Coordinates of C-alpha atoms and ligand atoms in Angstrom, one line a residue:
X1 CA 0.0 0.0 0.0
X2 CA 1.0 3.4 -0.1
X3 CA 2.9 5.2 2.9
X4 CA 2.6 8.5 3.8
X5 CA 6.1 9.5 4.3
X6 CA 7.2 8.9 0.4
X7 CA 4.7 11.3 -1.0
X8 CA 4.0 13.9 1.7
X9 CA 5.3 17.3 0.3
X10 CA 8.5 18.9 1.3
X11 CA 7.5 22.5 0.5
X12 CA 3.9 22.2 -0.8
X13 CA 1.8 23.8 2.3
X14 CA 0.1 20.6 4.2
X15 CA -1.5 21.0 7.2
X16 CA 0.8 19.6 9.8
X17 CA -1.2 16.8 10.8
X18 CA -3.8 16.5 8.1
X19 CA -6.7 14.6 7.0
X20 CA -9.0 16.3 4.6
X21 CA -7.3 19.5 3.4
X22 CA -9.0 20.9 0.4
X23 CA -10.7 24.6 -1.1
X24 CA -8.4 27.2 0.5
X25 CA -10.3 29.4 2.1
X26 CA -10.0 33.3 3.3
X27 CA -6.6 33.8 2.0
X28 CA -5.7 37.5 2.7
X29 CA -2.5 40.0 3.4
X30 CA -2.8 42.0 6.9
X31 CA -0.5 44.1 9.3
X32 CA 2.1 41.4 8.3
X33 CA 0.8 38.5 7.7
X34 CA -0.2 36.1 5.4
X35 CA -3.1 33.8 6.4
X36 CA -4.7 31.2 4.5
X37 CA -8.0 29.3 6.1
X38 CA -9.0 25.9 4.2
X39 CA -11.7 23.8 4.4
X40 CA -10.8 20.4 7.0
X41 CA -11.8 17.6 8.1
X42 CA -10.1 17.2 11.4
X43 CA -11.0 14.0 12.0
X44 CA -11.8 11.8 9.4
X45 CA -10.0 11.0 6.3
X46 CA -13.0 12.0 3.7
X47 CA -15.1 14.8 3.2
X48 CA -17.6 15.8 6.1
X49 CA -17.7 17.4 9.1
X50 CA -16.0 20.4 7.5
X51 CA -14.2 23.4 9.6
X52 CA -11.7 26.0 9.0
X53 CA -8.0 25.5 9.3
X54 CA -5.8 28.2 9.8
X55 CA -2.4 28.9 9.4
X56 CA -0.1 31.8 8.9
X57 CA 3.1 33.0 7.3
X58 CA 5.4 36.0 6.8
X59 CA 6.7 34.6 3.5
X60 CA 3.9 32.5 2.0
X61 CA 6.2 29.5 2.3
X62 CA 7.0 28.7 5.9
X63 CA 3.7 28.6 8.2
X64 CA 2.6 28.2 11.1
X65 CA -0.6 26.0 12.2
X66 CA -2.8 27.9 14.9
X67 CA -6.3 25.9 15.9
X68 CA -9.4 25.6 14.0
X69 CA -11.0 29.4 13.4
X70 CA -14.1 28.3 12.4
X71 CA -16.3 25.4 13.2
X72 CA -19.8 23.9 13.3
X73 CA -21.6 25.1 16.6
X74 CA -24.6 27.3 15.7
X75 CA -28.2 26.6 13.9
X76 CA -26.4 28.3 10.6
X77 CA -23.7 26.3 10.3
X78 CA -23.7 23.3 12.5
X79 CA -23.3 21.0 9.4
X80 CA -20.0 22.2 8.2
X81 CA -18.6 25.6 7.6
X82 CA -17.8 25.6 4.1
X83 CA -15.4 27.5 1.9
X84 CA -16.0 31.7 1.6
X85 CA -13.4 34.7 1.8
X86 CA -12.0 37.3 3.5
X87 CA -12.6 40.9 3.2
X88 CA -10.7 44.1 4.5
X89 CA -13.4 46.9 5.4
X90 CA -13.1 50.4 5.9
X91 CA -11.4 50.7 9.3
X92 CA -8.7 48.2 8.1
X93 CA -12.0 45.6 9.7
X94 CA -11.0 42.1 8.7
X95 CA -14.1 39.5 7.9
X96 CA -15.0 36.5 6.6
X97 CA -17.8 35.0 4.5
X98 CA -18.6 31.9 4.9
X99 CA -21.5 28.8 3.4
X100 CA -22.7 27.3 6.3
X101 CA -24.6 24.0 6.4
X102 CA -27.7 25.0 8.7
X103 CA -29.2 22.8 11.0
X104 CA -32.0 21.7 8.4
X105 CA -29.2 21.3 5.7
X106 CA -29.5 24.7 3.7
X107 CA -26.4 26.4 2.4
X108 CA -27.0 29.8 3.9
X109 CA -24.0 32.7 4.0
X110 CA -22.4 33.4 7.3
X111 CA -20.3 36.3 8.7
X112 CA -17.4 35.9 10.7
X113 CA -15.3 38.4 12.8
X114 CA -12.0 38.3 14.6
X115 CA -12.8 38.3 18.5
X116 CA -9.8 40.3 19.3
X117 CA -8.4 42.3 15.9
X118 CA -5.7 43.3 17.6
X119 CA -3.9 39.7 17.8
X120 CA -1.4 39.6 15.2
X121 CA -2.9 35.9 14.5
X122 CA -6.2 36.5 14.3
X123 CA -6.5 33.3 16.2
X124 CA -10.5 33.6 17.0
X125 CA -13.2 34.0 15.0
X126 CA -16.8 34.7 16.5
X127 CA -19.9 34.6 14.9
X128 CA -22.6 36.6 15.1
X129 CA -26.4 35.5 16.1
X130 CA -27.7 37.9 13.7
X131 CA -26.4 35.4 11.2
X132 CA -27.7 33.9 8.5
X133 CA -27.0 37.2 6.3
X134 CA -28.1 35.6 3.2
X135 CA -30.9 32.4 2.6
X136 CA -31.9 30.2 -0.5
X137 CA -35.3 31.8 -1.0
X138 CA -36.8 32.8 -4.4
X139 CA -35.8 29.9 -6.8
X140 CA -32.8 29.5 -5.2
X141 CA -32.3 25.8 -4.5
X142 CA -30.5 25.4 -1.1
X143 CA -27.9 22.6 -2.1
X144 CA -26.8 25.6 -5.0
X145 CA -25.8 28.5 -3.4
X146 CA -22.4 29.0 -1.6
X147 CA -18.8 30.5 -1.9
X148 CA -19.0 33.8 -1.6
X149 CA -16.1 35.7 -3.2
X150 CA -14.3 38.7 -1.4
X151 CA -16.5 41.9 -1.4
X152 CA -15.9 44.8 -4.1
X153 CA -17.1 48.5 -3.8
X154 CA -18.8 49.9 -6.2
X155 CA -18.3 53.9 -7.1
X156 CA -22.0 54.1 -5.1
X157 CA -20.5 53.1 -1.9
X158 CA -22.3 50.1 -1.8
X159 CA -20.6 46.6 -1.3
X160 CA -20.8 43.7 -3.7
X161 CA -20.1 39.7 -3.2
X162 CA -20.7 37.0 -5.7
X163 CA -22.2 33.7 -4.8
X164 CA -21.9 29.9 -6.7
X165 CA -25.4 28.8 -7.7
X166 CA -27.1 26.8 -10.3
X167 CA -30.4 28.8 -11.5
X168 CA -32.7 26.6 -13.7
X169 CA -30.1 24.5 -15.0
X170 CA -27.7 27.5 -15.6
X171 CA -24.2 28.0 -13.9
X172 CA -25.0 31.4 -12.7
X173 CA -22.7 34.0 -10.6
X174 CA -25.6 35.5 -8.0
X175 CA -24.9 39.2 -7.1
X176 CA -26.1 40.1 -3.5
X177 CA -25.3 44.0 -2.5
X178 CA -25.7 45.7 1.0
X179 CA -24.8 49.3 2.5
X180 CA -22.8 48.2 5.7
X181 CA -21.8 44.2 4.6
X182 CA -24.5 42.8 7.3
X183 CA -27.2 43.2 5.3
X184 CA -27.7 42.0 2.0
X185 CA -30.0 41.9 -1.1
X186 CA -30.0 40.3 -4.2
X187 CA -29.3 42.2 -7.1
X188 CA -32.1 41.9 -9.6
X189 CA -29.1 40.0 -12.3
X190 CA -27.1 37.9 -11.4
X191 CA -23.4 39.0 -12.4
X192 CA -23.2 36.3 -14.9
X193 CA -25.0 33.2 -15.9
X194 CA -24.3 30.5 -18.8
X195 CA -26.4 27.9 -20.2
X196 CA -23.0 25.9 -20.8
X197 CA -22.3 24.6 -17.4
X198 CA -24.3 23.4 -14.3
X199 CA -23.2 24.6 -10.6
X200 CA -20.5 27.2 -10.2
X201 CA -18.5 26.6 -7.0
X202 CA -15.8 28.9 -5.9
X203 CA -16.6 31.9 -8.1
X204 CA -13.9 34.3 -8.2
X205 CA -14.1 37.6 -9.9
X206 CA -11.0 40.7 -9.5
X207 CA -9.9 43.3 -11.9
X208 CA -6.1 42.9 -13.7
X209 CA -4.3 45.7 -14.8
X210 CA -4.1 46.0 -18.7
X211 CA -0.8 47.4 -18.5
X212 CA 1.8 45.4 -16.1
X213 CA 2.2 42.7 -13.6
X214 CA 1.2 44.4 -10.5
X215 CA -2.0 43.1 -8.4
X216 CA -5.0 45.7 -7.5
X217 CA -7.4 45.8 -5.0
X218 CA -10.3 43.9 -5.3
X219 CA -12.5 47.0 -5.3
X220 CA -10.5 49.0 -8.9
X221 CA -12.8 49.5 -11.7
X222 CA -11.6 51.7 -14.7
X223 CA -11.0 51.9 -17.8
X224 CA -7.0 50.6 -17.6
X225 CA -8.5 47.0 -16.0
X226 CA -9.5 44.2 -17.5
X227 CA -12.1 41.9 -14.9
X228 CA -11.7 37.7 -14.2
X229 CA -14.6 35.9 -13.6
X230 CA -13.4 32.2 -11.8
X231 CA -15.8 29.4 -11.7
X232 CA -15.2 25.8 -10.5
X233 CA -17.1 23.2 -12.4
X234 CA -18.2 20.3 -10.3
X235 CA -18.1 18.0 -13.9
X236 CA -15.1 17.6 -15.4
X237 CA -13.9 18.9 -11.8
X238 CA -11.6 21.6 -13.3
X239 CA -11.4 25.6 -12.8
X240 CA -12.6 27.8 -15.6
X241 CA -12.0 31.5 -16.3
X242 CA -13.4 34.2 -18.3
X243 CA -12.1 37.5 -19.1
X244 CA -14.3 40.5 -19.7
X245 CA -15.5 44.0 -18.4
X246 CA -17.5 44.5 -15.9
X247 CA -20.0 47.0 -16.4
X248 CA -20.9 48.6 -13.0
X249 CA -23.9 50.5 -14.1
X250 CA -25.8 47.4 -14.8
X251 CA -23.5 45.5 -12.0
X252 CA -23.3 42.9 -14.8
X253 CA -19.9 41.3 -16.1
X254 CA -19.2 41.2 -19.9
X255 CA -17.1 38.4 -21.2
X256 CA -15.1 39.2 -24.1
X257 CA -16.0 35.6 -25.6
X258 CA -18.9 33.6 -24.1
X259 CA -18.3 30.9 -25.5
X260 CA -21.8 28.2 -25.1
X261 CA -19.2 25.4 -24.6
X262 CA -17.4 25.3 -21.4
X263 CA -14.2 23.6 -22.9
X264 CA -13.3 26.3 -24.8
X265 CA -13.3 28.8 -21.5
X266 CA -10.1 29.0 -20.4
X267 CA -8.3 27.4 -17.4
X268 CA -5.6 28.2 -14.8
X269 CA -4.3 24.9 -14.7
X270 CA -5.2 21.8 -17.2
X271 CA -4.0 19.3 -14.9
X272 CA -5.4 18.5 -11.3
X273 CA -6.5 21.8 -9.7
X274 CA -10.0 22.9 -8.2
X275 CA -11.4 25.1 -6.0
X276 CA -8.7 27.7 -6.7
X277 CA -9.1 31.6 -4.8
X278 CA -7.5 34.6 -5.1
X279 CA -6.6 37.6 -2.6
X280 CA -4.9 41.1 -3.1
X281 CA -1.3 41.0 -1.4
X282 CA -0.9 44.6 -0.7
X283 CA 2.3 43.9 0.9
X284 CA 4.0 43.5 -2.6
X285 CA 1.1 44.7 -4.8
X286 CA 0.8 41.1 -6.1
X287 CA -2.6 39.1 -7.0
X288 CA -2.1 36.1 -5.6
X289 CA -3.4 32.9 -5.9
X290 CA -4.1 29.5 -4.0
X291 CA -5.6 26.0 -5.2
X292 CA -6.1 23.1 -4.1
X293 CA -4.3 19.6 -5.2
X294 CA -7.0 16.5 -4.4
X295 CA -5.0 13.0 -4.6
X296 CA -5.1 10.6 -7.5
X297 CA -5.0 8.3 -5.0
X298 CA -7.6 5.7 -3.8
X299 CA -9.7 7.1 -0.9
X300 CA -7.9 3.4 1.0
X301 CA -4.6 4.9 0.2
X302 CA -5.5 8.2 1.9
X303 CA -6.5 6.5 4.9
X304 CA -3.7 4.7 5.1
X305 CA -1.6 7.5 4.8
X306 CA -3.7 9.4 7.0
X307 CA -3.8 12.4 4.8
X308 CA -5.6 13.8 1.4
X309 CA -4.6 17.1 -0.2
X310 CA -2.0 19.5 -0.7
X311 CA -2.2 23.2 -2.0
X312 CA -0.4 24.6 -5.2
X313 CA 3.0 27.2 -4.6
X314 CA 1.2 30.3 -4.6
X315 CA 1.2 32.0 -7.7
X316 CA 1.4 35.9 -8.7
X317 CA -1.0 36.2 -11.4
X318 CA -1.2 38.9 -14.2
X319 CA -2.7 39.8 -18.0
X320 CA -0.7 38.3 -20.6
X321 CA 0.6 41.3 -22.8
X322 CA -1.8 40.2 -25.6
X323 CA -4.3 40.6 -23.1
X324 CA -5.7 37.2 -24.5
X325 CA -5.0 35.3 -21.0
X326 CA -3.7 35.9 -17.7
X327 CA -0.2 34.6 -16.8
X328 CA 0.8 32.7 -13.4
X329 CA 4.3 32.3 -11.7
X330 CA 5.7 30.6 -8.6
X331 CA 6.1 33.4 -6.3
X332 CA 9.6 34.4 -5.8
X333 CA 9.4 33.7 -2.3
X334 CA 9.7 29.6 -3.1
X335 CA 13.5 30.5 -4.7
X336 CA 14.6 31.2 -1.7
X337 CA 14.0 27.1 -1.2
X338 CA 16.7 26.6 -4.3
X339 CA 19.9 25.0 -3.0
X340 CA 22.7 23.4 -5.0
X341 CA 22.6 24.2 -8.4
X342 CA 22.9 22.3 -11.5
X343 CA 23.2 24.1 -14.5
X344 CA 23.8 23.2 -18.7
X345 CA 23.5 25.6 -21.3
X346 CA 24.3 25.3 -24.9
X347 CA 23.7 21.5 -25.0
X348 CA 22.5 20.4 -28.4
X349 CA 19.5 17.8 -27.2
X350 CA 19.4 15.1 -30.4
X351 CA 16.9 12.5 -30.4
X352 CA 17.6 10.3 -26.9
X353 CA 18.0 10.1 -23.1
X354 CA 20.2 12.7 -21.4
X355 CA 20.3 12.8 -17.7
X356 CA 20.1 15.3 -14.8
X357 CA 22.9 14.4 -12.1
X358 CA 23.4 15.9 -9.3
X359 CA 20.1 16.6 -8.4
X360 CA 17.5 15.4 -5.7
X361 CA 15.5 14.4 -8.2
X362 CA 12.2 14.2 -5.9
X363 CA 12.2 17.7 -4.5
X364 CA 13.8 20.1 -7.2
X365 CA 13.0 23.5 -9.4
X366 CA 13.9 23.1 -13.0
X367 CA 13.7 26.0 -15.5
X368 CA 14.7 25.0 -19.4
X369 CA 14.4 26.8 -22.8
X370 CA 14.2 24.6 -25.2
X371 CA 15.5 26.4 -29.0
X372 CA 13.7 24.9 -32.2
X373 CA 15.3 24.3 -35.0
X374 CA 13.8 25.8 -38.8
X375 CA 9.6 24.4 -38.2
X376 CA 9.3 23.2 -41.6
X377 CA 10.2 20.1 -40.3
X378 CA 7.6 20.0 -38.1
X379 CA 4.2 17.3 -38.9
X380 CA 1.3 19.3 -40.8
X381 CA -1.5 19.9 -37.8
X382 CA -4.6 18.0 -38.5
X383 CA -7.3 20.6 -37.5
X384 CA -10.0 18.0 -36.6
X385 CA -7.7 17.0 -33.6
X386 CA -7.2 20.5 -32.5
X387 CA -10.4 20.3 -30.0
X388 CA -9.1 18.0 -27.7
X389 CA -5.5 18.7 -26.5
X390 CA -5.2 15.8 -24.4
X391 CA -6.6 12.9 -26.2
X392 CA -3.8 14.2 -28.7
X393 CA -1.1 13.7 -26.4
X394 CA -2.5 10.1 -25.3
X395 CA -2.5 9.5 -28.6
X396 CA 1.1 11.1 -29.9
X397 CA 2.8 10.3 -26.9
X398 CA 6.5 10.6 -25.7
X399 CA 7.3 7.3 -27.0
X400 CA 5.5 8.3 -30.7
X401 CA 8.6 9.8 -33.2
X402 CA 7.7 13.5 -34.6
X403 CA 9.1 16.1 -36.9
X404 CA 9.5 18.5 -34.1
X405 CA 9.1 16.8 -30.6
X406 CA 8.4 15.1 -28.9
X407 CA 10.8 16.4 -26.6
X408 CA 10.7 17.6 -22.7
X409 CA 11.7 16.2 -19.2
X410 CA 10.8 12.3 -17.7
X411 CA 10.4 13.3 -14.0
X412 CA 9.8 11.2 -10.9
X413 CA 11.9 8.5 -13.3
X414 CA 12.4 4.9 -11.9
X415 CA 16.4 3.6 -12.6
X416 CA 15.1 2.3 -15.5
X417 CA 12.5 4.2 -16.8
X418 CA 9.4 1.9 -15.7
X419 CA 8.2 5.1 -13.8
X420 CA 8.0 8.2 -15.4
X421 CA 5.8 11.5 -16.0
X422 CA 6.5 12.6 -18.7
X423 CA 6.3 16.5 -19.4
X424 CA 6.7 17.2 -23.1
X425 CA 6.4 19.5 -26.2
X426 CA 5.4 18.7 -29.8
X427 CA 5.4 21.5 -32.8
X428 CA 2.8 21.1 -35.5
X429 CA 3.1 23.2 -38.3
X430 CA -0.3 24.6 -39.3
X431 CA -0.1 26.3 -43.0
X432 CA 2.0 29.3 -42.4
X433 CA 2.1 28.9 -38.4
X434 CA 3.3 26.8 -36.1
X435 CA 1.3 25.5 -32.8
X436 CA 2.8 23.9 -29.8
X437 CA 1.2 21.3 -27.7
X438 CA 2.5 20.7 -24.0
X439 CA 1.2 18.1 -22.5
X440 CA 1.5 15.8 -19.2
X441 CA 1.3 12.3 -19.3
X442 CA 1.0 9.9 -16.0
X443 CA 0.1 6.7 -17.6
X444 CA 3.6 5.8 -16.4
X445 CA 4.1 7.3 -13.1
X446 CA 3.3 4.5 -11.1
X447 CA 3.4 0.6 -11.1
X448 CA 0.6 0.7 -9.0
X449 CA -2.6 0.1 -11.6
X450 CA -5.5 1.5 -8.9
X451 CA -4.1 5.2 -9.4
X452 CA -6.0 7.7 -11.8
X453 CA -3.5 8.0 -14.4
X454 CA -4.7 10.8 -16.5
X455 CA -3.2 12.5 -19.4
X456 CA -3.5 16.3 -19.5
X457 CA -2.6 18.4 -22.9
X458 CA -2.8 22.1 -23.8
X459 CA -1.8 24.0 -27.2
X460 CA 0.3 26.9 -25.4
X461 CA -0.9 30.2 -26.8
X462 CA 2.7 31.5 -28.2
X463 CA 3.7 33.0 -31.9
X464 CA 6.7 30.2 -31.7
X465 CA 7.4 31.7 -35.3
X466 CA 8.8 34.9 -33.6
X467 CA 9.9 33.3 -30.0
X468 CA 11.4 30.2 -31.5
X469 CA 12.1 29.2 -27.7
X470 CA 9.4 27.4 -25.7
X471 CA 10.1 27.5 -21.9
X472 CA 9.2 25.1 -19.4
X473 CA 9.3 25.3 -15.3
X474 CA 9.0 22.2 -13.1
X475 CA 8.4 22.3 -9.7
X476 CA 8.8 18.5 -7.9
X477 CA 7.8 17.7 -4.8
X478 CA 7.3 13.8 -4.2
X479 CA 4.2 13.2 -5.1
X480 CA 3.1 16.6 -6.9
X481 CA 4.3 17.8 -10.6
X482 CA 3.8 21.5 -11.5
X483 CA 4.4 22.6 -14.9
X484 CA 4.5 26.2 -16.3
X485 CA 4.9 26.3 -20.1
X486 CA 5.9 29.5 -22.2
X487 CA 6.7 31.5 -18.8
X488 CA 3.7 31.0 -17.3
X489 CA 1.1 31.1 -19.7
X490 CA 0.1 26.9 -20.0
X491 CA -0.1 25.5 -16.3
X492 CA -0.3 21.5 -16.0
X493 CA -0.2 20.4 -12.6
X494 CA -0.4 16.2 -12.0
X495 CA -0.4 14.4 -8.9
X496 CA 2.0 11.1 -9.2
X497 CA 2.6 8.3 -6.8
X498 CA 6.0 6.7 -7.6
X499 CA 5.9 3.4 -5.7
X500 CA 9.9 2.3 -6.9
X501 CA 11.6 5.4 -5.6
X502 CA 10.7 4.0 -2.0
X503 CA 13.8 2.2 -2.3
X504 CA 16.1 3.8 -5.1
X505 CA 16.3 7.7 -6.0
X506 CA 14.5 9.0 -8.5
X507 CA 15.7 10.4 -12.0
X508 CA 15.8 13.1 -13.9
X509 CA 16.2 13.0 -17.7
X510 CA 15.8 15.6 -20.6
X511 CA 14.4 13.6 -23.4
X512 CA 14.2 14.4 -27.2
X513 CA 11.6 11.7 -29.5
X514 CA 12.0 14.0 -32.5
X515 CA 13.7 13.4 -35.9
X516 CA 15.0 17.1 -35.7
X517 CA 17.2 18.0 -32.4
X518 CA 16.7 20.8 -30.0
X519 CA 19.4 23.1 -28.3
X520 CA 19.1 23.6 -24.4
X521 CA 19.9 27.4 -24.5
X522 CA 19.1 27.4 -20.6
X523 CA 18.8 24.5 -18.2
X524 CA 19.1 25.3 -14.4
X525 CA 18.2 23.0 -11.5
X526 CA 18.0 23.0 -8.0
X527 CA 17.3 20.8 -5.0
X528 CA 14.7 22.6 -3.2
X529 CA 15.1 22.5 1.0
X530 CA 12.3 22.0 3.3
X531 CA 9.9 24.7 4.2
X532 CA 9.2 24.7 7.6
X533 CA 5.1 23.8 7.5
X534 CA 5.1 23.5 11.3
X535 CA 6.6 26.9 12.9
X536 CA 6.1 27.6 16.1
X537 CA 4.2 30.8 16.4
X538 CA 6.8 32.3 19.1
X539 CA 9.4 31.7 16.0
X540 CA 7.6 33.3 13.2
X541 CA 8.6 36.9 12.9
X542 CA 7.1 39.5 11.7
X543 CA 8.8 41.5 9.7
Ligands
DQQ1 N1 -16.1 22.5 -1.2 C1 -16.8 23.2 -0.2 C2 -17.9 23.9 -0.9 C3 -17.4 24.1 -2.2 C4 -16.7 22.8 -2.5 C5 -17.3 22.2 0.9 C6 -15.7 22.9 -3.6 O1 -18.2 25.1 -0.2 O2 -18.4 24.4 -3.2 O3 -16.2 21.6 1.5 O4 -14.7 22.0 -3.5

């Protein structure tokens, strides 16, 4: 069976001693620290009984647990307290909004406040009796309506929060309003609805500047900002995105393309992510943000290892300079991790094997740029298996020879190659362009055969004719994989369970399956130390 120790992350937050840990929750910047709140099962190694964990940071890598904030004791939530946000008011007032499940099982919105707002911590929570704030009434079904987002203010001085629902079939973004953030009404439209989708958990919706990398308040509206609207979808289990205007007269948000099929929104991450939540950091002026990494495990295995979920590196997010997509990072806080560098440049990478030494091959940071050669030797795409990125990689996999690719890393590799993810890159040349498909394969990461061994794919949204370099990051960290293609702007992130690097290391290779060969005009790697999940509180300073 599997053990916990082999795949429990070495700088991947985990609670410290964790069952459930899934949606993060709250995450938000004040006097000093970080916090980040996520949903928890503290006793029981699947989904129920739901409260708030808490821990806190100075750097967003090294935390410290604190106890429970929020937990089931009152009529309004004293069947879980489920996922909601934080929100700064006036006053520099931290408080939270939470989904309670209510005595007679109705999602219903909560408020939360610190007891004492002067603890540095913000160890306790209470909860006021005047809560619920907001109730399934009017055609709102009470299993469909939770998650509420961080608050905005409008230009009107009136507050704004988003809610996940399902209205008559439709995925919808509910808009509820209110003067003082105690009470609420519903706005007459909801922010957003589509017919494309079911149930929208975990809405999400901030403003990006059009110019830059910076983050912005959650409040900015003008002309200079563009405005994300985040939805999880409970079916394929996957986090969506659109990017549009939002039009505060009307209080409605615009997409720039609504597309009526949900696989053509777009998504932060085409691998395993869910639930994902941003916050404004306005420590560094970053937007930030947090998602959570289920296992691909058997629910057996996670009760064996007596622990089920990890969250992502947090990762600054900004508009891509085409202003077609937003862009994600690793914060530069996680370099500080890098240890032991290996670096090659200028190696020309023909067709075959060429390994990584010197690295801790389990718990390392690798950046690449891969140079192509001319694309004409690239394969012709075939347009009628453009729609579905991954079934292309399962079907032109690493082991299938192409013009151009495929070519990328093997990580997590067994001595001899019976375990492997590979991460790779194949160029298609499309009439007088070129497209590049990255894509993720785990069919190999494991001997074990109960594990869900998906393959995720992506065509990376790059003019290669002009870049002529694809980059790829890899952060690894036992049993989690998270790629960043073309600096950022394709995210795959897998979960892997390596069973024969229990007993040997595990290996690194650059690999090249491609007729034509590919230079390495950057490779750097490090071995990545262990952040410190568990500080003591008396230890964490605040700087
Ligand atoms: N998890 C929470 C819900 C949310 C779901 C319950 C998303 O509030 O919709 O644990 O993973």
């Amino acid at each position: 069976s599997i053990v916990s120790k082999q795949y429990r992350t070495a700088y991947h937050f985990q609670p410290p001693k964790n069952w459930i840990n899934a949606d993060p929750n709250g995450p938000m910047y004040y006097n000093g620290v970080y916090h980040l709140f996520y949903q928890y099962n503290p006793n029981g190694s699947v989904w129920g009984n739901i409260h708030w964990g808490h821990s806190v940071s100075t750097d967003l890598i090294n935390w410290a647990p604190l106890d429970l904030a929020i937990y089931p004791t009152k009529p309004f939530d004293i069947n879980g307290c489920w996922t909601g946000s934080a929100t700064i008011l006036p006053g520099h007032q931290p408080v939270i909004l939470y989904t309670g499940m209510s005595r007679d099982n109705q999602q219903v919105q909560n408020i939360a406040v610190p007891a004492n707002v002067s603890d540095p911590f913000l160890r306790v929570w209470t909860k006021p009796d005047y809560n619920p704030l907001m109730t399934p009434v009017d055609g709102i079904h009470p299993d469909m309506f939770r998650d509420p987002t961080t608050g905005w203010r409008g230009a009107d001085g009136r507050w704004r929060v988003a809610l996940g629902a399902e209205i008559s079939g439709n995925g919808t973004a509910l808009l509820y309003k209110s003067e003082d953030f105690v009470r609420w009404e519903r706005a007459d439209s909801p922010l957003h609805s589509s017919s494309a989708s079911g149930m929208w958990e975990c809405p999400d919706f901030f403003p990006v500047p059009i110019e830059g990398r910076e983050g912005l308040d959650t409040s900015v509206n003008s002309k200079d900002v563009r405005h994300v609207l985040k939805m999880s979808l409970m079916k394929p289990q996957s986090d969506y995105y659109m990017l549009g205007t939002y039009d505060e007269t009307r209080d409605i948000f615009v997409p720039d393309d609504a597309a009526d099929d949900y696989r053509m929104w777009l998504r932060y991450d085409y691998g395993k992510f869910y639930a994902s939540k941003t916050f404004f950091d306005a420590k560094k002026k970053r937007r930030i943000l947090w998602g959570w990494l289920n296992e691909s495990d058997t629910e057996s295995d996670d009760i064996a290892k007596g622990w089920a979920g990890i969250q992502i590196i947090p990762r600054k997010v900004w508009l891509d300079s085409r202003g077609r997509q937003l862009v994600q990072w690793p914060i530069e806080e996680v370099e500080s991790l890098r240890r032991n560098e290996v670096h090659l440049h200028g190696l020309e990478l023909a067709t075959g094997l060429h390994e990584i030494k010197g690295v801790k091959a389990s718990q390392a940071d690798v950046e690449v740029d891969f140079e192509l050669p001319s694309l004409d030797t690239a394969d012709p795409f075939d347009p009628t298996r453009a729609m579905d990125a991954p079934k292309l990689c399962s079907q032109d996999d690493a082991s299938v020879r192409g013009g151009i690719g495929p070519f990328g890393l093997l990580v997590l590799a067994s001595e001899n190659l019976e375990e492997h993810t590979a991460v790779f890159f194949r160029v298609y040349r499309d009439r007088n362009t070129a497209k590049v498909l990255m894509c993720s394969d785990q069919r190999r990461q494991a001997i074990f055969d109960h594990l869900d061994k998906p393959v995720y794919g992506v065509f990376l949204d790059m003019d290669v004719e002009k870049e002529r370099k694809i980059s790829l990051r890899t952060l690894i960290d036992h049993s989690v994989i998270e790629n960043f293609g073309g600096k950022g702007r394709a995210c795959i992130t897998a979960r892997v369970y390596p069973e024969l690097f229990l007993d040997t290391s595990s290996h690194l290779y650059l690999f090249n399956n491609g007729s034509s060969s590919v230079m390495i005009s950057r490779f750097q790697s490090w071995n990545m130390a262990k952040a410190h999940l568990n500080i003591k509180l008396k230890d964490l300073v605040i700087l």
